[in-house]
XYZ file of C-alpha atoms in Angstrom:
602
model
C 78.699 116.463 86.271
C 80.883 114.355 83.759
C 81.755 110.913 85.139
C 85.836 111.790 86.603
C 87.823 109.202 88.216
C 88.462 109.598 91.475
C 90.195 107.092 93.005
C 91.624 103.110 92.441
C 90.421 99.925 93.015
C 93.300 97.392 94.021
C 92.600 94.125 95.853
C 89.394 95.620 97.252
C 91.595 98.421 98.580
C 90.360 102.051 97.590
C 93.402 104.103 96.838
C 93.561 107.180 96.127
C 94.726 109.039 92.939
C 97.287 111.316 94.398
C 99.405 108.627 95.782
C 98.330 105.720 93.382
C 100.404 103.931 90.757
C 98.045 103.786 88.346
C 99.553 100.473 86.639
C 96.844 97.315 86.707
C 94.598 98.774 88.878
C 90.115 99.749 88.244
C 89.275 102.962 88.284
C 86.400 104.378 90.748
C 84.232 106.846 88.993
C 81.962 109.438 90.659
C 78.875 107.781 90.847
C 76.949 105.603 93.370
C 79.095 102.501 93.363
C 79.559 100.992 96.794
C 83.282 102.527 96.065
C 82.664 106.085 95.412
C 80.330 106.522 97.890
C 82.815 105.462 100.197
C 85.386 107.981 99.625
C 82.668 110.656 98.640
C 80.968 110.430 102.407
C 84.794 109.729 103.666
C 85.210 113.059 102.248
C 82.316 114.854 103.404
C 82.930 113.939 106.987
C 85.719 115.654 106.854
C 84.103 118.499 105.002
C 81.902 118.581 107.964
C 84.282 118.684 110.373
C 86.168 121.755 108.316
C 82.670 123.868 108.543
C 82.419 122.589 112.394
C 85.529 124.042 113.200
C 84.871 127.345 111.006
C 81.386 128.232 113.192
C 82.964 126.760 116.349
C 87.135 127.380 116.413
C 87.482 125.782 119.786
C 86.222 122.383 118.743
C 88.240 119.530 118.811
C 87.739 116.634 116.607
C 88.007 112.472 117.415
C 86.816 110.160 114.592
C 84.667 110.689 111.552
C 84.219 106.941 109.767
C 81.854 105.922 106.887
C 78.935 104.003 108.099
C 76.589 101.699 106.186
C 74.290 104.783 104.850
C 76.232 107.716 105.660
C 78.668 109.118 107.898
C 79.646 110.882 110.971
C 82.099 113.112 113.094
C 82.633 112.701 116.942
C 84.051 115.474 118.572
C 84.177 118.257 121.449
C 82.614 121.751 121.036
C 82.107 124.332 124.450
C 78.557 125.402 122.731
C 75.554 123.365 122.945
C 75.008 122.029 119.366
C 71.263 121.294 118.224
C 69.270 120.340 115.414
C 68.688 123.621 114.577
C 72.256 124.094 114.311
C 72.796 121.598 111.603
C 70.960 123.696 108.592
C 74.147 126.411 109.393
C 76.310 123.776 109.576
C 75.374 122.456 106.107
C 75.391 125.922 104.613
C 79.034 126.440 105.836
C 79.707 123.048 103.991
C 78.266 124.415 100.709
C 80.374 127.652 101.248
C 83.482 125.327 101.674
C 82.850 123.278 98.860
C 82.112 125.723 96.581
C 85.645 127.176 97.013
C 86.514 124.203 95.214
C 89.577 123.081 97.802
C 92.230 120.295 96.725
C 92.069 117.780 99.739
C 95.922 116.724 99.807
C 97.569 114.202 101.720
C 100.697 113.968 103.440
C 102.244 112.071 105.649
C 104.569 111.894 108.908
C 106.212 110.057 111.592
C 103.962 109.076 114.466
C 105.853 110.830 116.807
C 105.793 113.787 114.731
C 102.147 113.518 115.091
C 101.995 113.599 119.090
C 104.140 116.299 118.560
C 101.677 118.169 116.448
C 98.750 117.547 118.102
C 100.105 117.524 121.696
C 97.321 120.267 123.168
C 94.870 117.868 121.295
C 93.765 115.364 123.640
C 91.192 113.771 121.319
C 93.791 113.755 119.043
C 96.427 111.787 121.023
C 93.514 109.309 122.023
C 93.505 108.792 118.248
C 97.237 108.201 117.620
C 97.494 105.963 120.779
C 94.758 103.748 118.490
C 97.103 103.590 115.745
C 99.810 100.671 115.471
C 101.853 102.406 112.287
C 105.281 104.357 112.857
C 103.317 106.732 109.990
C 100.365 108.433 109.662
C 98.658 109.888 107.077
C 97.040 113.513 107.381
C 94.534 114.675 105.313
C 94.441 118.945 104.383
C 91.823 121.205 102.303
C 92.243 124.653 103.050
C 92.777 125.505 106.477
C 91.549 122.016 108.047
C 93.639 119.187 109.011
C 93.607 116.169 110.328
C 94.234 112.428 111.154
C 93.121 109.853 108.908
C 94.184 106.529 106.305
C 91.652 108.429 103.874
C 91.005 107.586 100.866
C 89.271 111.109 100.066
C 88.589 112.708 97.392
C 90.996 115.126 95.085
C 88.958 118.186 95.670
C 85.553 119.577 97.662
C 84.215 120.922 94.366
C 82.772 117.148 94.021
C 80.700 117.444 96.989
C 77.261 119.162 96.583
C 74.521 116.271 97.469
C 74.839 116.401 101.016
C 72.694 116.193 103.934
C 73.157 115.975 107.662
C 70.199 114.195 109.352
C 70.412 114.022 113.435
C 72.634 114.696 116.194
C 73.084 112.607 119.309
C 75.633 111.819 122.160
C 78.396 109.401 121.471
C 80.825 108.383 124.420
C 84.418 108.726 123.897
C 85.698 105.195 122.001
C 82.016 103.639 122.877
C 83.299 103.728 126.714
C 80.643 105.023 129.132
C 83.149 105.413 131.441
C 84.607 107.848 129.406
C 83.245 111.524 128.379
C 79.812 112.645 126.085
C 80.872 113.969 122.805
C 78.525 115.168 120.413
C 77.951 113.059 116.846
C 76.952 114.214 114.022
C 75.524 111.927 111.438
C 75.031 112.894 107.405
C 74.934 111.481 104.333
C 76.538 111.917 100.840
C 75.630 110.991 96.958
C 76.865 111.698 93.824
C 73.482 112.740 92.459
C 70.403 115.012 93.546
C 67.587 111.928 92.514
C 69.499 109.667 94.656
C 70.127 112.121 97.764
C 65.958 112.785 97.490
C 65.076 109.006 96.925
C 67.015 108.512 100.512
C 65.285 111.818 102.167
C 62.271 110.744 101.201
C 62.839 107.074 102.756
C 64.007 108.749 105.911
C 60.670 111.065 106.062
C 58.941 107.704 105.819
C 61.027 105.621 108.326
C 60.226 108.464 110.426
C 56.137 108.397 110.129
C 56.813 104.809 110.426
C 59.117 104.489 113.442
C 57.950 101.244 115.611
C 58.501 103.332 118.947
C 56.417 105.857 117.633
C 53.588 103.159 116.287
C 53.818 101.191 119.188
C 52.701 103.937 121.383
C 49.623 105.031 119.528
C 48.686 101.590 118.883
C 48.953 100.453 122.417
C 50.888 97.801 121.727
C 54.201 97.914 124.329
C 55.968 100.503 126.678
C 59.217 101.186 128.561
C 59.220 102.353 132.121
C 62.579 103.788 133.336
C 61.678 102.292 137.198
C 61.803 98.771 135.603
C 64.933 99.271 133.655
C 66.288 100.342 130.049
C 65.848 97.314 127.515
C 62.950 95.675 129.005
C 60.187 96.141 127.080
C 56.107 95.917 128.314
C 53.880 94.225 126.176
C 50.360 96.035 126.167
C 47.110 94.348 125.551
C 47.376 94.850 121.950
C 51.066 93.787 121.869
C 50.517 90.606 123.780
C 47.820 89.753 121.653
C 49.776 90.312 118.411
C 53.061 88.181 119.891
C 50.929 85.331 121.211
C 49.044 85.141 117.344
C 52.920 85.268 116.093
C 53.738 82.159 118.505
C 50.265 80.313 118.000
C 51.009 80.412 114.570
C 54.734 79.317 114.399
C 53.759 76.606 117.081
C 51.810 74.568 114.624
C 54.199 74.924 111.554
C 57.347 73.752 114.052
C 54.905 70.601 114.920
C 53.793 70.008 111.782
C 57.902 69.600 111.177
C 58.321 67.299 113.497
C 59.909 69.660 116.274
C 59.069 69.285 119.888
C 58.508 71.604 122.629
C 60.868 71.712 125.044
C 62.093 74.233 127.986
C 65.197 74.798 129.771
C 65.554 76.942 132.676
C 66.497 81.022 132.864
C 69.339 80.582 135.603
C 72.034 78.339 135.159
C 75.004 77.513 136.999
C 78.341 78.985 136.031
C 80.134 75.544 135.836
C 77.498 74.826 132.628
C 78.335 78.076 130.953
C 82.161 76.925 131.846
C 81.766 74.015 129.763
C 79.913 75.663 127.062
C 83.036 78.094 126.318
C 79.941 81.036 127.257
C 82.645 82.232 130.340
C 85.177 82.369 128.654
C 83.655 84.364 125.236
C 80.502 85.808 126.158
C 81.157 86.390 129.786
C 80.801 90.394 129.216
C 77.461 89.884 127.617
C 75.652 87.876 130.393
C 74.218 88.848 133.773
C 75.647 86.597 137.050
C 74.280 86.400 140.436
C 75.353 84.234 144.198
C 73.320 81.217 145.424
C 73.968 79.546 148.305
C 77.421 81.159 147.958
C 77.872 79.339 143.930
C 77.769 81.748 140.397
C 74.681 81.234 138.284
C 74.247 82.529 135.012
C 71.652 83.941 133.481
C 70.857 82.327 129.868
C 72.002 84.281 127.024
C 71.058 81.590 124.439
C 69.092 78.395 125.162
C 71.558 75.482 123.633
C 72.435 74.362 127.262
C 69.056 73.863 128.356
C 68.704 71.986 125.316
C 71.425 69.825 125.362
C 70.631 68.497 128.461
C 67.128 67.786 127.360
C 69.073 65.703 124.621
C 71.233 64.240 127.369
C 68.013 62.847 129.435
C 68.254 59.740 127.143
C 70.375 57.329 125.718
C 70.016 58.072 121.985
C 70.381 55.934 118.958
C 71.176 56.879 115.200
C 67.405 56.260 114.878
C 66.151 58.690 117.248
C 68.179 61.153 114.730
C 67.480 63.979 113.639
C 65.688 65.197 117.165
C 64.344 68.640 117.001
C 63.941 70.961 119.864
C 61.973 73.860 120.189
C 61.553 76.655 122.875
C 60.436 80.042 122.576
C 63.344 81.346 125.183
C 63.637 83.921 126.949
C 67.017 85.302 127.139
C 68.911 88.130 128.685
C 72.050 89.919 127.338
C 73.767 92.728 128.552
C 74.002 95.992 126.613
C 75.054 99.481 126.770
C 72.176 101.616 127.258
C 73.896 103.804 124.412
C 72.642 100.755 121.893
C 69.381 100.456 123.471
C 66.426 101.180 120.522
C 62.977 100.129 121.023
C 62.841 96.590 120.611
C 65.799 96.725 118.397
C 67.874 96.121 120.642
C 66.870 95.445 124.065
C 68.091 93.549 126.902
C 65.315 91.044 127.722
C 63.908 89.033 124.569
C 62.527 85.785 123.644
C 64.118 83.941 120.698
C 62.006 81.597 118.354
C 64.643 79.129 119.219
C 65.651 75.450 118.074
C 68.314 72.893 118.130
C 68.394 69.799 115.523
C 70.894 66.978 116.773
C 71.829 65.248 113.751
C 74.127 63.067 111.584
C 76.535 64.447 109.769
C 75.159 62.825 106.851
C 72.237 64.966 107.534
C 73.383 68.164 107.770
C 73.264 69.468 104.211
C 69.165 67.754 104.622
C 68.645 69.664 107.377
C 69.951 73.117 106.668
C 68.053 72.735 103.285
C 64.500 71.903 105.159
C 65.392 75.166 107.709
C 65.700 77.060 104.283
C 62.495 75.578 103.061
C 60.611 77.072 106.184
C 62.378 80.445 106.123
C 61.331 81.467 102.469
C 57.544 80.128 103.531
C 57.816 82.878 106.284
C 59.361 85.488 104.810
C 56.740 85.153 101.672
C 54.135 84.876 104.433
C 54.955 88.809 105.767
C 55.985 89.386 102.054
C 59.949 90.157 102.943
C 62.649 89.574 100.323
C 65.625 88.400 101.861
C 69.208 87.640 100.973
C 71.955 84.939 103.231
C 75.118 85.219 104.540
C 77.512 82.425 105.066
C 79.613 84.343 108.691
C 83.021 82.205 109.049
C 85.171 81.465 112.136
C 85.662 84.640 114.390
C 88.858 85.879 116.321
C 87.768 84.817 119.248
C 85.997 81.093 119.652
C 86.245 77.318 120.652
C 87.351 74.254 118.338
C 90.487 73.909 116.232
C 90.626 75.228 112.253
C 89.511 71.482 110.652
C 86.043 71.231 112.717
C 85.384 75.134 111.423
C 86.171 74.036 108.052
C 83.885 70.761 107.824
C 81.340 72.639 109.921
C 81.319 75.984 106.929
C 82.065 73.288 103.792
C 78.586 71.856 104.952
C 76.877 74.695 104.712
C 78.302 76.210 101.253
C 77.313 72.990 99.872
C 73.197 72.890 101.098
C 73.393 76.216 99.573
C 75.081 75.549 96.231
C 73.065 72.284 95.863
C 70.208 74.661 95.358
C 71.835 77.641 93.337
C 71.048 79.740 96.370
C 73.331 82.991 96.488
C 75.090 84.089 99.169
C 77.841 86.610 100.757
C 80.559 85.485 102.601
C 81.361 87.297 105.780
C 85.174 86.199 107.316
C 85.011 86.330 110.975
C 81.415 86.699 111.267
C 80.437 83.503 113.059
C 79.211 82.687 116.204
C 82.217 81.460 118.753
C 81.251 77.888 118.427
C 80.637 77.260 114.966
C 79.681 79.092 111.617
C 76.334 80.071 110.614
C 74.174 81.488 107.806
C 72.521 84.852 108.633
C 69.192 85.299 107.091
C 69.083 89.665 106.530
C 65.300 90.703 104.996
C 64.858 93.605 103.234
C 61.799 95.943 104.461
C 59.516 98.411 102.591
C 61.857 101.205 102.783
C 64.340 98.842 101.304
C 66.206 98.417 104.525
C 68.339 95.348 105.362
C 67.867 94.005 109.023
C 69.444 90.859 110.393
C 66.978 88.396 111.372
C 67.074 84.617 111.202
C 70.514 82.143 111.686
C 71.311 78.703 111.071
C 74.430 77.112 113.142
C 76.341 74.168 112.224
C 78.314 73.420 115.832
C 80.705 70.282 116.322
C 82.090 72.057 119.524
C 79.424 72.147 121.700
C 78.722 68.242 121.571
C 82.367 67.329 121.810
C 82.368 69.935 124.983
C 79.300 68.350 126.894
C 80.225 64.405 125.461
C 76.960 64.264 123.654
C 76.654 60.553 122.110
C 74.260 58.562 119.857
C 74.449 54.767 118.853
C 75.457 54.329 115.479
C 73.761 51.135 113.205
C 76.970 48.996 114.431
C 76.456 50.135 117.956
C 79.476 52.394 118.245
C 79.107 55.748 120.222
C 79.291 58.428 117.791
C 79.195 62.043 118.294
C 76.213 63.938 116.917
C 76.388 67.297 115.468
C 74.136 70.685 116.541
C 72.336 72.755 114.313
C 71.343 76.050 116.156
C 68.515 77.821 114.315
C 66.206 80.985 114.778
C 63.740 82.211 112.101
C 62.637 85.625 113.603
C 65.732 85.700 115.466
C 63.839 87.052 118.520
C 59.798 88.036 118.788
C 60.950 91.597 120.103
C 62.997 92.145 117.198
C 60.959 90.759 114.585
C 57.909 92.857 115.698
C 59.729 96.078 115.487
C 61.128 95.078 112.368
C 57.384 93.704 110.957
C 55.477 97.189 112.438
C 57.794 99.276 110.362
C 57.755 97.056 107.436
C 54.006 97.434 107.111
C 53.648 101.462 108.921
C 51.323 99.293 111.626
C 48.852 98.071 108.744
C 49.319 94.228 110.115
C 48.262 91.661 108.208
C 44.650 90.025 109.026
C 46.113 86.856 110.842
C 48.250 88.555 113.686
C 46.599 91.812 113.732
C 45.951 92.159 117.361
C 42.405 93.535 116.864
C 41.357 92.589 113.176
C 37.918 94.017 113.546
C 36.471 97.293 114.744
C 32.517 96.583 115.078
C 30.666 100.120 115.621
C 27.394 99.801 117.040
C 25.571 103.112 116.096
C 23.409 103.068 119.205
C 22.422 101.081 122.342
C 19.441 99.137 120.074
C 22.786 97.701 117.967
C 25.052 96.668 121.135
C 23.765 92.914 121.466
C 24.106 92.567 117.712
C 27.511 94.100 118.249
C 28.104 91.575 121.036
C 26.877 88.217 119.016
C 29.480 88.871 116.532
C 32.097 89.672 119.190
C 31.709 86.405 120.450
C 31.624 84.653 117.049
C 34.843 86.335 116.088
C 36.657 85.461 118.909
C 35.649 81.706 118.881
C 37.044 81.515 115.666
C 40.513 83.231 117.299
C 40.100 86.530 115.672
C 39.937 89.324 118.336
C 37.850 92.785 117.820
C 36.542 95.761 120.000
C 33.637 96.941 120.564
C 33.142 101.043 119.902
C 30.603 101.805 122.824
C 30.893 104.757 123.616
C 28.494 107.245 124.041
C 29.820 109.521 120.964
C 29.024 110.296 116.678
C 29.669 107.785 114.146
C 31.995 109.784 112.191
C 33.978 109.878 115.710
C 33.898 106.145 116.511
C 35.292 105.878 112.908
C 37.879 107.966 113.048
C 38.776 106.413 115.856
C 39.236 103.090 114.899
C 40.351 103.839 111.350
C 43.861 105.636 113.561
C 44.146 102.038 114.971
C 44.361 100.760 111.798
C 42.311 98.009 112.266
C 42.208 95.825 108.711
C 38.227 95.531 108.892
C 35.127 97.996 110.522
C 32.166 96.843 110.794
C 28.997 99.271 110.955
C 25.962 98.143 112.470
C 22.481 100.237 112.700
C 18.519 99.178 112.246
C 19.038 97.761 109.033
C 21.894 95.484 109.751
C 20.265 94.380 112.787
C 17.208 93.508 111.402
C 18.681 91.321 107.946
C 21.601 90.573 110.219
C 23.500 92.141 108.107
C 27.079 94.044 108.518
C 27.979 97.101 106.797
C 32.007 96.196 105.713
C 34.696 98.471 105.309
C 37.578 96.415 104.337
C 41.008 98.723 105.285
C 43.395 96.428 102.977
C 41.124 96.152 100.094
C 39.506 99.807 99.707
C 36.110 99.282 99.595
C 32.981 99.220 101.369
C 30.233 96.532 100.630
C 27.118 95.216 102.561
C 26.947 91.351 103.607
C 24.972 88.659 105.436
C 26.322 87.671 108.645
C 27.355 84.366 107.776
C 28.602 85.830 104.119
C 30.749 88.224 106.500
C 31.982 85.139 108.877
C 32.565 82.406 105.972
C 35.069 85.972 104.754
C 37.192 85.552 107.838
C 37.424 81.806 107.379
C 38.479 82.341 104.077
C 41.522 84.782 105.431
C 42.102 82.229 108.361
C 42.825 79.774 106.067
C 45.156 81.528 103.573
C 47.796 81.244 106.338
C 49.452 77.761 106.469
C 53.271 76.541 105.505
C-alpha cells in the first residue's frame, strides 16, 4: 500500500484530516511511526468493537484506548466470550474492513449525548467522565460511538491486525464495581512488522517467568497465604541470596554501609514524611496499644533516623546507607502478575545524605554502578528524567533546584534522556532507569531521587566548615528496583538460561552408578566451598534419563562421571552456554570455575 496521509501532527496533537486545517501543520503517513500507529490501533479498537456488536447485538460498549503495544475494548456481552471466540471475531473485522467504510466524525452537545445513549448505562458512565459541553462521536457503517478519536478516514487501511487474549476488567478499574470482559489486540501498518511482534509474543510466552519459575522450582504462590506474596523455593532462594551476596560487596566496596530500619512504623513518622497524606491508599495500617502503625512502603524513614543517631558534620558527608528492605504496598489483585507486581518485595535500597555541592558527584557515581550492572546481565537501558507530580510535598523552587541537578549530572556526560512531566515521586524528582530485554521489551527498573523535602520535614542537620547547621540533601536510589521484580524481569530476559554466577544450581554432576557416587560427592563439596552450588543425579535410573533431566533444568554445566573419570579423576564436561563437550582433569575442571568466579566484579 502507497504511503497516504492520514492524519496531522500539531503541537504533539494528532488531528485528524477530516476536521484539520491543514495550514503549518506535519503530516502522519501510514506507516509505523509512534503517530500512525496510534490512530491505526485507535481505529481498530473501534473496528473491533463494530464486529463485537455484529456477532453479539446486545453488547454494550465502555472504553477502547490505545495502550503501549496495542489496544483494547471493555464492554458488556450476555454470552460467555472465549479465546476461541476471538479467531470469529477477527474474521468479522476483516469482513468489515474489507467493505472499505469511511469512519466520520461528528459532533454534539453533551446533553444530546445522555439523550442518545440514555438505555446505555456504560455509555452514561462514559459521558459522566467527560468535562466538555461537546462530544465527539465517531461512525463507520452501522457502528457508533463515544470518543475524542483521532481515527482513521476509512477501514480499508486496516488489514494487519491481531487480537491476542481476553481477560476480566472491572468497570473504571473499581472492584467494587462490575466484571466486564477486555479484549486486547494489536495493529500495524505492515505484515513483517505484525509477524516480527507475533513471533515475540510466541516467545514471551515459552518464556513467561511464572511459567519458568514453576518448572525450575524456583518460587510459588499459595492462595491460603495471600495474592502478591510470593514463596521462594530452594532454587529461588539460592538464586536471590547469590543476587544479594554479590551486590553486598560492590555497595561496600563503594563505601555504603549496611543498615536496617524496622517493618512497622508508627503513623505519626509516616505523618511527618507526607506518606499519610500521599501514599496513605497504598500502605497497610494496624492498632497497638490503641496507636496506628504503618507498615513500611519504602525504607527512607528507617534511614533517616539511622542518620539522625548522630550529630553529623560536613565531613561525615556523603554517608551512604544501604538495606535490602522489605516493603509492603497495597495492590489490586486485578494488577497482581507473578513477581511483577506483587505486594510483598524487598528493594535493593539506599539513601546518600549529601551536600548540595555533591549532588551532580553523586548521581554521576550511581550512574557509574548502574551501567556496570546492567552490562553485567547484558541489558541495554535508556533514563528518564520524571518531574514534579500533581500530587506531592515542597513548593515549585526546591522541585526546580532538585530536577536542574539532575539534568546537569546527565548532560555533563552527554547521557540522553526523556523527560516525563509529572512523573516523579511525591517528594522530589527522580531518574528512572527502564532496560530493554531480549524480546526488546522495556521494563522499569532502577531510580535515583534527589529529595530536599524529606530533610527539611524531619530537621535533618550537618555542621558546615564554619560550624553553621546546614541542611543536607537525600538521594534515594534503587538499582534492581526490587529483587522480586528484577528476577522476573532477569528469568525472562535469559528464557531461565542464568548466567554461571547466580545460577542457583550451576552444575549437574551425574554419577553413572553407585562405584561413581563418592567421586560425585568430592566434587560436590569442592564446588560448594568455592560458593558454587550443584546436585547430585542419584537416582536409581539411565544416563540418557538423568540427562535429560538436568539438561530441562537448564543447568549451565553437567558433569558425567563413570570408571574412567574416576580413575584419572577426570570429569566428562558438557558446557550448556558454550556448546560443547570436552574431557578435563579435576583441578583443570575447578581452576574453570575460578576462572568464571572471577569474571564477575564492578
Amino acid at each position: 500500500m502507497e504511503k497516504e496521509i492520514i492524519a496531522f501532527l500539531k503541537q504533539d496533537k494528532i488531528i485528524d484530516t477530516q476536521s484539520a486545517d491543514c495550514k503549518d501543520l506535519q503530516a502522519i503517513y501510514f506507516d509505523n511511526s509512534h503517530e500512525s500507529l496510534e490512530v491505526i490501533r485507535h481505529s481498530c479498537a473501534h473496528l473491533m468493537a463494530q464486529a463485537i456488536k455484529n456477532l453479539y447485538p446486545e453488547a454494550k460498549f465502555f472504553v477502547g484506548p490505545v495502550i503501549e503495544d496495542g489496544f483494547y475494548y471493555d464492554f458488556r456481552v450476555e454470552n460467555k466470550i472465549s479465546e476461541e471466540d476471538l479467531i470469529k471475531i477477527e474474521d468479522k473485522m476483516k469482513e468489515l474492513a474489507n467493505l472499505k467504510l469511511d469512519i466520520t466524525k461528528y459532533e454534539i452537545s453533551k446533553n444530546e449525548a445522555l439523550t442518545k445513549f440514555k438505555d446505555d448505562d456504560l455509555k452514561q458512565e462514559v459521558l459522566s467522565k467527560i468535562p466538555n459541553e461537546v462530544v465527539s462521536i465517531y461512525k463507520q457503517g452501522e457502528f457508533e460511538d463515544l470518543c475524542r478519536g483521532p481515527h482513521l478516514p476509512n477501514t480499508k487501511f486496516l488489514k494487519f491486525f491481531k487480537l491476542t487474549r481476553i481477560a476480566g476488567a472491572y468497570l473504571g478499574g473499581d472492584e467494587k464495581k462490575e466484571m466486564l470482559t477486555r479484549i486486547y489486540g494489536t495493529a500495524f501498518a505492515d505484515k513483517e512488522s505484525l509477524k516480527e511482534y507475533l513471533h515475540i509474543i510466541e516467545e514471551a510466552k515459552k518464556r513467561d517467568h511464572r511459567k519458568l519459575g514453576s518448572e525450575l522450582k524456583l518460587f510459588t504462590f499459595d492462595d491460603e497465604i495471600g495474592g502478591g506474596l510470593p514463596i521462594w523455593l530452594s532454587n529461588g532462594a539460592r538464586l536471590r541470596s547469590k543476587l544479594e551476596q554479590m551486590l553486598y560487596k560492590a555497595h561496600r566496596l563503594r563505601g555504603y554501609e549496611p543498615v536496617r530500619g524496622p517493618e512497622l512504623l508508627k503513623a505519626d513518622a509516616w505523618k511527618i514524611s507526607g506518606h499519610y497524606d500521599n501514599y496513605k491508599e497504598n500502605m497497610y495500617f494496624t492498632q497497638i496499644d490503641e496507636q496506628e502503625y504503618g507498615i513500611k512502603p519504602m525504607n527512607c524513614v528507617g534511614h533517616i533516623k539511622v542518620y539522625q543517631s548522630e550529630v553529623r558534620s560536613y565531613r561525615d558527608l556523603p554517608l551512604k546507607f544501604f538495606e535490602y528492605g522489605v516493603v509492603h504496598r497495597h495492590e489490586k489483585s486485578g494488577v497482581l502478575h507473578g513477581l511483577l507486581r506483587v505486594r510483598e518485595f524487598t528493594q535493593d535500597d539506599a539513601h546518600i545524605f549529601c551536600m548540595p555541592s555533591q549532588i551532580k558527584e553523586q548521581v554521576l557515581e550511581i550512574l557509574n554502578f548502574v551501567d556496570k550492572l546492567m552490562q553485567l546481565f547484558n541489558f541495554s537501558y535508556e533514563m528518564e528524567i520524571s518531574t514534579k507530580p500533581e500530587k506531592a510535598i515542597g513548593n515549585d523552587e526546591i522541585w526546580e533546584i532538585a530536577t536542574k541537578a539532575l539534568k546537569e549530572a546527565l548532560d555533563e556526560q552527554n547521557l540522553k534522556y526523556n523527560i516525563d512531566e509529572g512523573g516523579g515521586a511525591f517528594y522530589g524528582p527522580k531518574i528512572d532507569i527502564k532496560i530493554t530485554d531480549a524480546l526488546k521489551r522495556k521494563w522499569q527498573c532502577g531510580t535515583i531521587q534527589v529529595d530536599f523535602n524529606l530533610p527539611n520535614r524531619f530537621k535533618l542537620e550537618y555542621t558546615n566548615h564554619e560550624n553553621e547547621k546546614k541542611q543536607p540533601v537525600m538521594l534515594h536510589r534503587a538499582i534492581l528496583g526490587s529483587f522480586e521484580r528484577f528476577i522476573g524481569i532477569l528469568i525472562e530476559h535469559c528464557g531461565g538460561e542464568f548466567p554461571f554466577f547466580i545460577a542457583p544450581t550451576a552444575v549437574g554432576i551425574i554419577p553413572i552408578s553407585d562405584n561413581h557416587k563418592a567421586y560425585a560427592k568430592e566434587i560436590h563439596k569442592m564446588l560448594l566451598e568455592l560458593g558454587i552450588d550443584s546436585e547430585i543425579y542419584e537416582k536409581n535410573e539411565s544416563l540418557s534419563k538423568k540427562i535429560r533431566i538436568a539438561e530441562k533444568q537448564k543447568l549451565p554445566m553437567i558433569l558425567v562421571l563413570g570408571d574412567d573419570e574416576v580413575s584419572k579423576r577426570n570429569v566428562a564436561l558438557r558446557d550448556r552456554r558454550a556448546k560443547e563437550q570436552k574431557n578435563l582433569s579435576l583441578n583443570e575442571f575447578i581452576n574453570l570455575i575460578k576462572e568464571k568466579i572471577s569474571e564477575v566484579y564492578f
